[in-house]
Short mmCIF file of N, CA and C in Angstrom, two decimals:
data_model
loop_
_atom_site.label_atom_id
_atom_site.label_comp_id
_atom_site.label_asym_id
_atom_site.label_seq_id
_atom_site.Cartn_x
_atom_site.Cartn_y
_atom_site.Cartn_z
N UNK A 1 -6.22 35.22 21.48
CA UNK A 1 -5.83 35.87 20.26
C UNK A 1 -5.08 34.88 19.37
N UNK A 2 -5.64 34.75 18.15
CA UNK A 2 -4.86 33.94 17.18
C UNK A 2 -3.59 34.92 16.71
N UNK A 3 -2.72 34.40 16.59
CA UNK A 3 -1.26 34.82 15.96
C UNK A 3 -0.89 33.49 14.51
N UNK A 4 -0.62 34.47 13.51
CA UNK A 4 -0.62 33.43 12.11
C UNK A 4 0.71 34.25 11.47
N UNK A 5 1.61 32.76 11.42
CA UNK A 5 2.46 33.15 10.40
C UNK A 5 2.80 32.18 9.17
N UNK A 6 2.65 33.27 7.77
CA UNK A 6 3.02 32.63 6.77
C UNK A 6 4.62 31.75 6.36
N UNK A 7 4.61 31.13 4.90
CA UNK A 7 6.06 30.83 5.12
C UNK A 7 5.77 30.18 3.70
N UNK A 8 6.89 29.73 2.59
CA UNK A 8 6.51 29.04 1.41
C UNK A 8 6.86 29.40 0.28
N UNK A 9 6.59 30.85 0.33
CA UNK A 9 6.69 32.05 -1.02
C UNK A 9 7.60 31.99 -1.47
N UNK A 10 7.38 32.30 -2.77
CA UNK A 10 8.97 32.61 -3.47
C UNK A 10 8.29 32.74 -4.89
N UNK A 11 9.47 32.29 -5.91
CA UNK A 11 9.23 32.17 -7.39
C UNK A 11 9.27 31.00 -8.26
N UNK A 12 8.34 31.20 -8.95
CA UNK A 12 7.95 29.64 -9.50
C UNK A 12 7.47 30.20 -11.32
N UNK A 13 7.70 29.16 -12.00
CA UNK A 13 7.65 29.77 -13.81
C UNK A 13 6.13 29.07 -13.57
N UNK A 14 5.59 29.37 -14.91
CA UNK A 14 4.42 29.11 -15.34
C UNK A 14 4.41 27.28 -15.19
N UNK A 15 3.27 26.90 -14.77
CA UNK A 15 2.98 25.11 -14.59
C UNK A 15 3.99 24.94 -13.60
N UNK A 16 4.53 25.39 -12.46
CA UNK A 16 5.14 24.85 -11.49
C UNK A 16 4.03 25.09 -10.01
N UNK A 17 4.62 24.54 -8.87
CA UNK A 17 4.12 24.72 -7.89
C UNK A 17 4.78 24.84 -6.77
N UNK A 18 3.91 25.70 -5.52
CA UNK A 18 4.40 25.96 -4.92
C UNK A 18 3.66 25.45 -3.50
N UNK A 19 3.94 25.07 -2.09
CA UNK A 19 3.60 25.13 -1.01
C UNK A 19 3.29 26.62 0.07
N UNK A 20 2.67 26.94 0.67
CA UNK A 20 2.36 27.76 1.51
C UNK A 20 2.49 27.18 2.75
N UNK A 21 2.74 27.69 3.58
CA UNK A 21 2.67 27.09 4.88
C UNK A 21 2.19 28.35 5.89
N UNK A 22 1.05 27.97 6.83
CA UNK A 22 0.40 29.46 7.86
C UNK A 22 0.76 28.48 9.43
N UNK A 23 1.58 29.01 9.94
CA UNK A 23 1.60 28.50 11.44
C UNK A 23 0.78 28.93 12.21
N UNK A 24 0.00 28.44 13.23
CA UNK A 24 -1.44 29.19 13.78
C UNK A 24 -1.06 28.88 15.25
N UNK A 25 -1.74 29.81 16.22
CA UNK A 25 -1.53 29.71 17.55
C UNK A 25 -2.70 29.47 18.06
N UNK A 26 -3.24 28.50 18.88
CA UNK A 26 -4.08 28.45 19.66
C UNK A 26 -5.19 27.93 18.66
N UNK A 27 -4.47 27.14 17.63
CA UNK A 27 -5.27 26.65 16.64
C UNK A 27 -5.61 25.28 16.98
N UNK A 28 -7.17 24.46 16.79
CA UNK A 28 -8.25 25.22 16.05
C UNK A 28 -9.24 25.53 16.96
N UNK A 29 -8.73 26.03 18.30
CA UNK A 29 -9.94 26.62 19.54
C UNK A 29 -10.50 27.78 19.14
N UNK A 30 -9.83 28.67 19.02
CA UNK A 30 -10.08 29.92 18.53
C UNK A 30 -10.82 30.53 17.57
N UNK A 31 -10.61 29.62 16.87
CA UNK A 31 -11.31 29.90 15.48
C UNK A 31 -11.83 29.10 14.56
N UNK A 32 -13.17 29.08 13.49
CA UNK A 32 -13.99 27.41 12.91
C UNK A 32 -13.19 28.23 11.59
N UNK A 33 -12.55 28.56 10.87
CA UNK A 33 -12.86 28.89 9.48
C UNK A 33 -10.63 29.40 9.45
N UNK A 34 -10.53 28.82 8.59
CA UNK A 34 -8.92 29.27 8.11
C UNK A 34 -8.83 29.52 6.60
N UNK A 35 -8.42 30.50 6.62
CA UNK A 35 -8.59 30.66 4.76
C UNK A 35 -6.64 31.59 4.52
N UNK A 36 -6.50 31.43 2.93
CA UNK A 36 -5.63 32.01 2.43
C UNK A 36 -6.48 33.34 1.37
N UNK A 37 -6.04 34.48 1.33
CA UNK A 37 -6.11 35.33 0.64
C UNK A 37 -4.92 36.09 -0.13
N UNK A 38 -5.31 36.51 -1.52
CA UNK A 38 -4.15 36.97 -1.71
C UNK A 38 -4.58 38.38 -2.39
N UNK A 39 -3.21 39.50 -2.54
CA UNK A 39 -3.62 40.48 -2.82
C UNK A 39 -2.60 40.91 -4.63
N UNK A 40 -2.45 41.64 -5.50
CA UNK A 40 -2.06 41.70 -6.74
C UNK A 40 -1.85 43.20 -6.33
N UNK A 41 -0.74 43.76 -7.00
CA UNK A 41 -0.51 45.18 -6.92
C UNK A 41 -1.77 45.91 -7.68
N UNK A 42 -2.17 46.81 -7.38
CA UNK A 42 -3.46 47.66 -7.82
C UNK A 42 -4.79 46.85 -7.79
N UNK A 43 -4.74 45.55 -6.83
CA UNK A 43 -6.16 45.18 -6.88
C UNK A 43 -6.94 45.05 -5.71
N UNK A 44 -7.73 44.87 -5.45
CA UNK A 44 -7.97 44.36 -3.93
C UNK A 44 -8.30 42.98 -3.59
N UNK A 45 -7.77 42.95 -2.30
CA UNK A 45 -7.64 41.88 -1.63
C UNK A 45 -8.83 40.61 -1.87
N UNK A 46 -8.51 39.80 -2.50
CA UNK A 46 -9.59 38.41 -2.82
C UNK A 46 -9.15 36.91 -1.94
N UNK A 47 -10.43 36.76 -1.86
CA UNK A 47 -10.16 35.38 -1.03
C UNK A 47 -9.46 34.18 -2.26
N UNK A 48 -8.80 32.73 -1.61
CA UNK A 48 -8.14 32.09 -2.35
C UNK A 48 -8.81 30.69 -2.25
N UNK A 49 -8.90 30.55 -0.67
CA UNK A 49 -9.24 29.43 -0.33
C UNK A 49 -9.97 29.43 1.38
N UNK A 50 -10.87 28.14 1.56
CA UNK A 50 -10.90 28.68 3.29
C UNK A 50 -11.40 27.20 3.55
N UNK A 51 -11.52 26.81 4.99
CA UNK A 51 -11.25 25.50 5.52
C UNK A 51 -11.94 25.66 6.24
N UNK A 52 -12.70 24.62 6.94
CA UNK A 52 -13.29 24.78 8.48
C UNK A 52 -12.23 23.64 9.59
N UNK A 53 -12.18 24.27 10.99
CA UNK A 53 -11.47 23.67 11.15
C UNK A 53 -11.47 22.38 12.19
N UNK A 54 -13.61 22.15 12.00
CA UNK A 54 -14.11 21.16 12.23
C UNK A 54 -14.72 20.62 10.97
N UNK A 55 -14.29 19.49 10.76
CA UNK A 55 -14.81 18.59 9.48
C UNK A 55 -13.75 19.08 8.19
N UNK A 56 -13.11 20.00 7.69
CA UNK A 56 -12.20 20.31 7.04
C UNK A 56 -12.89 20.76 5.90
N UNK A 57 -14.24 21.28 5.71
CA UNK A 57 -14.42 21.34 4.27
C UNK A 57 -14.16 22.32 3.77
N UNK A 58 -13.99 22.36 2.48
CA UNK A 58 -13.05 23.16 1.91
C UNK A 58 -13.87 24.14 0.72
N UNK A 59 -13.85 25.81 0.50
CA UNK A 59 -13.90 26.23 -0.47
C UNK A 59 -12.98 27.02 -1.27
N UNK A 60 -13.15 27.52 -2.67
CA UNK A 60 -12.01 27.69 -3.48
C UNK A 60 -13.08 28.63 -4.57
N UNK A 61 -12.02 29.41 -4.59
CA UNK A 61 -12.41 30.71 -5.66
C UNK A 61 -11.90 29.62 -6.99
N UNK A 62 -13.53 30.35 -7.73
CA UNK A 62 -13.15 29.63 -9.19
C UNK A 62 -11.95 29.63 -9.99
N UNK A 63 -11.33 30.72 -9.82
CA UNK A 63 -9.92 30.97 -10.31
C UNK A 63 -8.88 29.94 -10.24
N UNK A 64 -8.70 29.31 -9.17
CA UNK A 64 -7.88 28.71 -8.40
C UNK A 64 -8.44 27.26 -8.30
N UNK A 65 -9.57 27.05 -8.35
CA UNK A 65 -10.48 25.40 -8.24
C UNK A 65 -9.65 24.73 -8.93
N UNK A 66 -8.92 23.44 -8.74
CA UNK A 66 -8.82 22.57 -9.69
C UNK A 66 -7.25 22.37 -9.68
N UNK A 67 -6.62 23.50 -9.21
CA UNK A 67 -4.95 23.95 -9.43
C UNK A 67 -4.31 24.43 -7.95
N UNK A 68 -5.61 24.62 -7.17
CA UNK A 68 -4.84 24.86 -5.35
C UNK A 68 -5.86 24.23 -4.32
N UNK A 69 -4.90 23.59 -3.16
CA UNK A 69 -5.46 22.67 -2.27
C UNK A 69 -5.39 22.91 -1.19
N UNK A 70 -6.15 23.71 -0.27
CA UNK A 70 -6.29 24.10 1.25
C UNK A 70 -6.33 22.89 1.85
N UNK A 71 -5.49 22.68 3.01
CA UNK A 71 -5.53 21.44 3.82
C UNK A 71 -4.65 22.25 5.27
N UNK A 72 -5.17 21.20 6.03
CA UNK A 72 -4.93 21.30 7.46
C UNK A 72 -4.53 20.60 8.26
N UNK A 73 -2.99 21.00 9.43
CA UNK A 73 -2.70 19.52 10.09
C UNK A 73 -2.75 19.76 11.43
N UNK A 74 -3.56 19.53 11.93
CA UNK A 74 -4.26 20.00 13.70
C UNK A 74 -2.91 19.93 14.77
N UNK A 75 -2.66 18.45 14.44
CA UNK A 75 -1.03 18.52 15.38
C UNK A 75 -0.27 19.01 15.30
N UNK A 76 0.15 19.65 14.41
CA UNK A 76 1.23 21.02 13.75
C UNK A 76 0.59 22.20 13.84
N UNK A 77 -0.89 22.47 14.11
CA UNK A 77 -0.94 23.71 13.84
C UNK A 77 -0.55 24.50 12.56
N UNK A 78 -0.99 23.89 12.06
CA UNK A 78 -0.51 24.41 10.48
C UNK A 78 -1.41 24.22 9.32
N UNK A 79 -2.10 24.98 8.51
CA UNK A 79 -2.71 24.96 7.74
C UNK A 79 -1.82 25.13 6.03
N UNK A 80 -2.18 24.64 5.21
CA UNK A 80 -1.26 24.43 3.95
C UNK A 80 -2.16 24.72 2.74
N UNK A 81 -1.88 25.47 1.84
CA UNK A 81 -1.72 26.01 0.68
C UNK A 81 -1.44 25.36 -0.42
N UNK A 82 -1.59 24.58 -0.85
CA UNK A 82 -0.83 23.67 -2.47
C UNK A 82 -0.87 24.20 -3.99
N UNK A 83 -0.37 24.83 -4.38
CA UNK A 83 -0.65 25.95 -5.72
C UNK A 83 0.54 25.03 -6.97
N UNK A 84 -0.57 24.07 -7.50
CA UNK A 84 -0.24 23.78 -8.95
C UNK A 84 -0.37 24.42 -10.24
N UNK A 85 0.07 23.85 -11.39
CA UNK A 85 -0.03 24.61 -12.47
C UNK A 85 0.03 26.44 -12.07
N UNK A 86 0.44 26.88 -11.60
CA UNK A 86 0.47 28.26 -11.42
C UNK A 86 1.07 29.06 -12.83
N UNK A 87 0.23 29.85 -12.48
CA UNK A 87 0.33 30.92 -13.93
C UNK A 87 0.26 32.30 -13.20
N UNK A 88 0.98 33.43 -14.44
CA UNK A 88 1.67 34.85 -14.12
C UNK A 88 0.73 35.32 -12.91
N UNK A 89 -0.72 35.24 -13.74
CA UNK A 89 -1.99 35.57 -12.98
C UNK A 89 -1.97 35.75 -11.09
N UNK A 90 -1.44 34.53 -10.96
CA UNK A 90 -1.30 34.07 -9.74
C UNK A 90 -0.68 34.82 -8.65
N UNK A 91 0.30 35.63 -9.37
CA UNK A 91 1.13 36.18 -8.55
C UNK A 91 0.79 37.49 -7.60
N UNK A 92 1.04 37.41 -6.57
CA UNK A 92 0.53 38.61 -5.35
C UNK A 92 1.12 37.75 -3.84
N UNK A 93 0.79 38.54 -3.31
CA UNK A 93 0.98 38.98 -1.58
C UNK A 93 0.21 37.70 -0.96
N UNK A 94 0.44 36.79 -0.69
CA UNK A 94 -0.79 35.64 -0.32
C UNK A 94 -0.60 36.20 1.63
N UNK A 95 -1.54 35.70 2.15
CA UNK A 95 -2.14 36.03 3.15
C UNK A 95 -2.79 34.88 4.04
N UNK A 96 -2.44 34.17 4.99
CA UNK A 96 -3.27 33.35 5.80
C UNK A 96 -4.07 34.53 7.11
N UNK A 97 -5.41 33.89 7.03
CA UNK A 97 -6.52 34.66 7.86
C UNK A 97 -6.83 33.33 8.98
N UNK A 98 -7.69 34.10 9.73
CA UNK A 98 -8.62 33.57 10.70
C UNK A 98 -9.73 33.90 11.06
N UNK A 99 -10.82 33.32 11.26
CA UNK A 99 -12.35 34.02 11.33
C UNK A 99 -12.35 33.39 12.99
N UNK A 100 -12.52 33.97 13.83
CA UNK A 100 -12.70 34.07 15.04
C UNK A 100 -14.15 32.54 15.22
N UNK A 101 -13.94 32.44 16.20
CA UNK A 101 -15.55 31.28 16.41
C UNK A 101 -16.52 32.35 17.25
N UNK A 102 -16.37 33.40 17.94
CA UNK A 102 -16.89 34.29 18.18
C UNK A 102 -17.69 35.11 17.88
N UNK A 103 -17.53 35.43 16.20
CA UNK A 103 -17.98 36.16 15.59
C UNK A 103 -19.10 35.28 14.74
N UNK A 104 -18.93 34.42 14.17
CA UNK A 104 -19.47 33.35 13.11
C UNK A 104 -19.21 31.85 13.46
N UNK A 105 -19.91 31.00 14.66
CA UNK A 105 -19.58 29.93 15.01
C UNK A 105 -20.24 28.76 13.92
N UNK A 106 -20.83 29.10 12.97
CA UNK A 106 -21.62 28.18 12.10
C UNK A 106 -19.99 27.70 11.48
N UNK A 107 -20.40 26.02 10.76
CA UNK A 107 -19.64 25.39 9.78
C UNK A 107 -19.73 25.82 8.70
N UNK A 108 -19.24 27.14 8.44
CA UNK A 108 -19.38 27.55 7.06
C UNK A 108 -18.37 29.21 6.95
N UNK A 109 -17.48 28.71 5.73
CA UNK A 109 -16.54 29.15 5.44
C UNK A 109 -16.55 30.24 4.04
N UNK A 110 -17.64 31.10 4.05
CA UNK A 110 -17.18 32.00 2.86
C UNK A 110 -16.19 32.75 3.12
N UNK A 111 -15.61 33.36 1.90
CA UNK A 111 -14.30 34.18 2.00
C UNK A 111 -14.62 35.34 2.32
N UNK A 112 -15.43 35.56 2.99
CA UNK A 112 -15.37 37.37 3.19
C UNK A 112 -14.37 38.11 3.99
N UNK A 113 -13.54 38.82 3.13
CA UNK A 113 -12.46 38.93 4.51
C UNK A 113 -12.74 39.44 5.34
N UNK A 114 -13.86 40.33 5.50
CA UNK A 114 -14.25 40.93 6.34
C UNK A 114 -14.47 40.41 7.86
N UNK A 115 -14.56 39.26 7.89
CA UNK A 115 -14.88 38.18 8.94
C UNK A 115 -13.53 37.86 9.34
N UNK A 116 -12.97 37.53 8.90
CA UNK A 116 -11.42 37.48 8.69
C UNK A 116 -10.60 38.71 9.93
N UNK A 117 -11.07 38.41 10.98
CA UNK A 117 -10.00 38.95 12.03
C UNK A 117 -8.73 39.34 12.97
N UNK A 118 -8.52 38.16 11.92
CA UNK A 118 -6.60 37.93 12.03
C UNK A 118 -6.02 37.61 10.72
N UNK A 119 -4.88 37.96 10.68
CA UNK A 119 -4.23 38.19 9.78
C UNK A 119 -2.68 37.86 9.90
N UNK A 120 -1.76 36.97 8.88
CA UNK A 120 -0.28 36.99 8.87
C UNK A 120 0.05 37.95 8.05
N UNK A 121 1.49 38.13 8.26
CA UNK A 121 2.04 39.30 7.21
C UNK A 121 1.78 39.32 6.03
N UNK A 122 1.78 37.96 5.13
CA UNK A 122 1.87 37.90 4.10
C UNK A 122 3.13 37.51 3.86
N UNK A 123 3.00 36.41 2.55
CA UNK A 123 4.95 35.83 1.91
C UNK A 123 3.86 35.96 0.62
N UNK A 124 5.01 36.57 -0.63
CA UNK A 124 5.16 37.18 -1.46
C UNK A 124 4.91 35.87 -2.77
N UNK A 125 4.15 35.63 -3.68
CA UNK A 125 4.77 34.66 -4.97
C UNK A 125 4.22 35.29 -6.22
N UNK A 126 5.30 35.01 -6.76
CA UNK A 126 5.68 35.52 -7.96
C UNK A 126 5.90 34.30 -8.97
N UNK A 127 5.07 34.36 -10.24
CA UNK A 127 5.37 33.59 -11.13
C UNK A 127 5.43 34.17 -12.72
N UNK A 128 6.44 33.40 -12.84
CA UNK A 128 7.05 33.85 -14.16
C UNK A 128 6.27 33.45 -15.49
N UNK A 129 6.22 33.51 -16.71
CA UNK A 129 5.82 33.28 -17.75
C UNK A 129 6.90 32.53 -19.04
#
């Protein structure tokens, strides 16, 4: 069983940035695919970013392309979040996941959360205008 905890969140004004940090257990046996999702009050839950956690490649919701950087550090067990230029938009419930290797052992990382079988609590960011 993967166990994931977030860490990072907070508040940041418009064009600042912030770090995420997901601590992972039994990471990366368990599971080929690590992604961040985040959620907005009244919306539903959208993917952000996701990783494989053989070869590292990386995808990114257009929203976010260009301004956040999924990366991964195997010896830490820790997968990382990098959220530049951040704007109001941005702000929600972020979420580190895990897609089991069980379920979907291919090198390939769409965001469906549905695949997405583990879950951290969630740390909170909020950005100002």
């Amino acid at each position: 069983q993967v166990q994931l905890r977030e860490s990072g969140g907070g508040s940041a004004q418009a064009g600042g940035s912030l770090r995420l940090s997901c601590a992972v257990s039994r990471y990366p046996y368990s599971s080929n695919c690590m992604g961040w999702f985040r959620q907005a009050p009244g919306k539903e839950r959208e993917g952000v970013a996701t990783i494989t956690t053989v070869g590292s490649r990386t995808y990114y919701a257009d929203s976010v392309k260009g301004r956040f950087t999924i990366s991964q550090d195997i010896a830490t067990r820790t997968v990382y979040l990098q959220m530049n230029s951040l704007k109001p938009e941005d702000t929600a419930m972020y979420y580190c996941a895990a897609r089991p290797t069980s379920i979907d052992n291919r090198d390939y990382c769409p965001m469906s959360k549905t695949l997405f079988g583990y879950w951290g609590q969630g740390t909170q960011v909020t950005v100002s205008s």
